Amino acid sequence: MKVLIIALDHQIRDALEAQLKTRGQSYESVGLEWVRHEGPVDTQNPPLTIANDIAIVVNALSLECLEQHLADEELIESLALLAQTCEQAAIPILQLSNSQVFDGTEGGRHGEADEVVPVSRVGALLSRMEELLRGSCDRHIILRTGPVFSAEGDNLITTLLSKFQHSVSLALCNDVDSCPTHAQDLARVISAIIDQLSCGCESWGTYHYSSSDPVNEYQFAETVLAVASQYIQSPDQPLKLEAVATADSDWSRPLMNCEKLLNTFGIKQLPWRAFVVPTVKTILQQLSTDKNGDEP
């Protein structure tokens, strides 16, 4: 089963390619330029072309282009073209989404059948994309996840490490939880779903996956700082982390129940903490290499 990965050239694409390569799975990767289209579209003959040997499409742009790269309507139109192309070619599609489609006001963990109540532009856009895919492709998987982190690009950990280097004090939210998910862990889940689809599994629909162990922003930063302190020289003035309660933090993501994924595909949740040490180590080693390379 050859996989077509549609993703930006950083953390999700890198993790998926590495995972599929490890599994001996063939793949092809395309980026934003592949889905861009200008001018009128013939809906009976979509301008996108998928090679005959592609057996499934993984669309990460649905998650990656929410804040930049594509305007909202351009993203919707691009997804519509992709969905039409996949449906006409009888190729299933796995699309990434996240828990921002929920409002999280009732607490607890949201299940896949819970009512979607987005309270942000991002959540509303994700909801529109999910509905578009459901109405366009019979054979689809929508995989909602949590905030993704890795050693690549701008994400939770890379942003924190940058702040550690340029701050003496950080105020961090400690009253709302989230379930950060490493890109490598997300790739593991996607690969496992693809493996079972290739064996004839027809369990299409919406699923949830995030790492186990909910954590607030302050606790996550404490963990990252403790790891980073093992690899970097202590500054003259130690960094101070301050726990605050604030409604302005963008850390909060509604928590999700992931039992449906476990019961259907047998995929277990892994703790995000298991990925922090290698991720921080990789980032700091790269920073050290870059710094030494800049020295005369």
XYZ file of C-alpha atoms in Angstrom:
296
model
C 0.000 0.000 0.000
C 1.660 3.222 -1.171
C 0.798 6.316 0.867
C 0.484 9.867 -0.444
C 1.464 12.307 2.325
C 0.203 15.869 1.909
C 2.043 17.975 4.486
C 4.320 20.928 5.019
C 8.022 20.221 5.019
C 8.551 19.822 8.758
C 7.434 17.881 11.830
C 4.431 15.831 10.683
C 5.885 15.003 7.271
C 9.297 14.107 8.728
C 7.749 11.883 11.399
C 5.434 10.123 8.940
C 8.192 9.492 6.419
C 10.476 8.087 9.121
C 7.720 5.842 10.496
C 6.645 4.508 7.105
C 10.258 3.902 6.107
C 10.794 1.921 9.322
C 7.713 -0.147 8.527
C 8.871 -0.810 4.967
C 5.894 1.139 3.628
C 6.268 2.990 0.327
C 5.188 6.627 0.198
C 5.260 9.845 -1.780
C 5.224 13.322 -0.203
C 3.790 16.502 -1.656
C 3.332 19.924 -0.131
C 1.231 23.017 -0.304
C 2.038 23.660 -3.961
C 0.322 20.395 -4.903
C -3.140 21.503 -3.747
C -2.944 25.128 -4.873
C -5.142 25.918 -7.875
C -6.034 29.158 -9.604
C -8.972 29.842 -11.833
C -12.310 28.022 -12.340
C -12.556 24.342 -11.511
C -14.326 21.610 -13.434
C -15.848 19.571 -10.591
C -16.268 16.575 -12.904
C -12.553 16.607 -13.717
C -10.643 17.948 -10.710
C -7.195 19.374 -11.557
C -5.413 17.227 -8.961
C -3.901 13.983 -10.206
C -3.116 11.044 -7.913
C -0.864 8.308 -9.256
C -2.471 4.920 -9.867
C -0.240 3.190 -7.305
C -1.438 5.375 -4.399
C -3.680 3.387 -2.050
C -4.416 6.009 0.626
C -3.966 9.758 1.126
C -2.908 11.285 4.465
C -3.856 14.960 4.578
C -1.922 16.863 7.256
C -2.456 20.255 5.598
C -5.925 20.240 7.147
C -4.179 20.713 10.501
C -1.009 22.552 9.512
C -2.424 25.442 7.468
C -4.860 26.816 10.031
C -2.730 29.759 11.130
C -0.914 30.583 7.900
C -0.085 29.520 4.326
C -3.717 29.281 3.159
C -6.669 31.586 3.762
C -9.745 29.906 5.237
C -11.742 29.733 2.000
C -8.675 28.679 0.019
C -8.152 25.822 2.466
C -11.809 24.754 2.144
C -11.642 24.904 -1.662
C -8.396 22.910 -1.722
C -9.887 20.237 0.507
C -12.980 20.074 -1.696
C -10.765 19.412 -4.718
C -8.818 16.753 -2.847
C -12.006 15.079 -1.608
C -13.496 15.014 -5.121
C -10.300 13.567 -6.554
C -10.108 10.837 -3.893
C -13.771 9.903 -4.253
C -13.595 9.674 -8.031
C -10.432 7.577 -7.845
C -11.882 5.388 -5.038
C -8.907 6.245 -2.807
C -9.528 6.540 0.961
C -8.308 9.617 2.805
C -7.086 10.040 6.378
C -7.440 13.649 7.484
C -5.997 15.241 10.613
C -8.098 17.465 12.844
C -7.986 18.324 16.550
C -10.053 18.794 19.677
C -10.722 22.476 19.055
C -13.989 21.433 17.411
C -15.292 21.131 21.003
C -15.835 23.931 23.518
C -14.641 21.923 26.532
C -17.037 23.731 28.867
C -18.542 20.605 30.433
C -15.190 19.132 31.474
C -14.299 15.488 31.145
C -13.215 13.894 27.896
C -15.103 14.296 24.640
C -16.088 11.235 22.642
C -16.353 11.094 18.867
C -20.160 11.196 19.008
C -20.268 14.342 21.165
C -21.791 17.452 19.644
C -19.267 19.685 17.895
C -19.363 23.179 19.413
C -16.378 25.227 18.202
C -15.694 28.502 20.008
C -12.797 29.785 17.899
C -12.069 30.496 14.245
C -9.751 27.488 14.126
C -12.356 25.212 15.693
C -15.051 26.410 13.298
C -12.760 25.892 10.307
C -11.845 22.381 11.439
C -15.531 21.582 11.869
C -16.291 22.800 8.327
C -13.478 20.665 6.913
C -14.681 17.589 8.785
C -18.226 18.012 7.469
C -16.975 18.611 3.949
C -15.007 15.364 4.011
C -17.895 13.370 5.489
C -20.185 14.630 2.725
C -17.682 14.013 -0.067
C -15.856 10.743 0.666
C -17.449 7.539 1.904
C -14.082 5.952 2.727
C -12.471 8.387 5.120
C -10.813 8.566 8.521
C -10.865 11.816 10.502
C -8.246 11.646 13.237
C -8.524 14.345 15.897
C -5.420 14.885 17.983
C -3.889 17.272 20.521
C -1.236 19.988 20.121
C 1.739 18.432 18.321
C 5.364 18.886 19.362
C 8.744 17.668 18.102
C 12.284 18.868 17.493
C 11.224 20.413 14.167
C 9.610 23.759 13.396
C 7.692 26.048 15.725
C 5.812 24.080 18.381
C 5.320 23.726 22.140
C 8.861 22.609 22.979
C 10.865 24.683 20.508
C 8.966 27.803 21.588
C 9.548 27.048 25.275
C 13.282 26.477 24.811
C 13.555 29.769 22.955
C 11.776 31.550 25.802
C 14.051 29.858 28.344
C 17.071 31.337 26.585
C 15.709 34.867 26.357
C 13.743 35.288 29.589
C 14.394 35.533 33.313
C 10.766 34.915 34.257
C 7.858 33.191 32.528
C 4.188 33.355 33.557
C 2.479 30.087 32.629
C -1.116 28.948 32.925
C -1.775 26.302 35.573
C -5.569 26.039 35.610
C -6.368 24.268 32.332
C -5.082 20.989 30.921
C -4.133 19.721 27.494
C -2.668 16.499 26.096
C 0.418 17.351 24.020
C 1.275 14.699 21.451
C 4.667 14.045 19.883
C 4.776 13.966 16.079
C 6.500 10.573 16.216
C 3.675 9.177 18.360
C 1.068 10.599 15.975
C 2.942 9.012 13.051
C 2.918 5.671 14.892
C -0.867 5.865 15.180
C -1.404 6.857 11.553
C 0.878 4.051 10.363
C -0.977 1.501 12.509
C -4.327 2.603 11.066
C -2.952 2.356 7.523
C -1.612 -1.137 8.228
C -5.059 -2.348 9.260
C -6.843 -0.625 6.386
C -4.439 -2.407 4.029
C -5.581 -5.704 5.551
C -9.205 -5.055 4.633
C -10.434 -3.176 7.702
C -13.419 -1.023 6.758
C -13.809 0.938 10.007
C -14.241 4.363 8.470
C -15.264 7.408 10.492
C -13.947 9.744 13.185
C -11.397 8.809 15.845
C -9.500 10.498 18.655
C -5.850 10.178 19.605
C -3.738 12.201 22.006
C -1.025 11.245 24.427
C -2.056 10.118 27.887
C -1.587 12.203 31.046
C -3.274 15.622 30.811
C -1.000 18.463 31.894
C -1.199 22.217 32.288
C 1.187 24.666 30.669
C 3.160 25.294 33.867
C 3.704 21.572 34.528
C 4.758 20.952 30.930
C 7.278 23.806 31.104
C 8.627 22.480 34.410
C 9.271 19.099 32.803
C 10.957 20.605 29.744
C 13.112 22.919 31.894
C 14.211 20.047 34.139
C 15.375 18.102 31.091
C 17.014 21.105 29.427
C 18.938 21.906 32.617
C 20.824 18.622 32.226
C 22.282 19.689 28.892
C 22.906 23.429 29.192
C 25.018 25.531 31.509
C 23.060 27.180 34.315
C 22.713 30.958 33.791
C 23.894 33.457 36.387
C 20.270 34.319 37.078
C 18.128 31.143 37.155
C 14.949 31.182 35.111
C 11.823 31.622 37.218
C 8.582 29.918 36.244
C 5.462 31.551 37.654
C 2.162 29.669 37.780
C -0.816 31.894 36.988
C -4.508 31.407 36.260
C -5.396 33.120 33.012
C -8.161 32.793 30.491
C -5.910 34.297 27.799
C -3.640 31.270 27.490
C -3.864 29.337 24.209
C -2.653 26.182 25.981
C -6.105 24.808 26.679
C -7.418 22.131 24.328
C -10.524 20.111 25.189
C -9.563 16.607 26.341
C -10.652 13.602 24.296
C -11.662 10.033 25.012
C -9.490 7.716 22.871
C -11.192 4.398 23.668
C -12.821 4.049 20.233
C -9.384 3.965 18.575
C -8.209 1.371 21.089
C -11.309 -0.783 20.692
C -11.335 -0.600 16.883
C -7.649 -0.667 15.958
C -6.028 -1.813 19.214
C -3.882 1.351 19.388
C -2.863 2.344 22.909
C -2.016 5.804 24.177
C 1.586 6.584 25.098
C 2.674 9.220 27.652
C 4.030 12.470 26.227
C 6.765 12.485 28.889
C 8.494 9.570 27.147
C 9.274 11.863 24.203
C 10.506 14.947 26.069
C 14.087 13.853 26.819
C 15.071 12.806 23.257
C 13.279 15.837 21.791
C 14.977 18.389 24.037
C 18.345 16.677 23.567
C 17.992 16.779 19.776
C 17.025 20.466 19.762
C 19.888 21.520 22.026
C 22.416 19.466 20.079
C 21.268 21.116 16.863
C 21.502 24.579 18.433
C 25.016 23.788 19.627
C 26.013 22.560 16.164
C 24.587 25.677 14.520
C 26.364 27.944 17.023
C 29.725 26.216 16.546
C 29.273 26.397 12.802
C 28.831 30.165 13.003
C 32.044 30.677 14.971
C 35.124 31.690 12.953
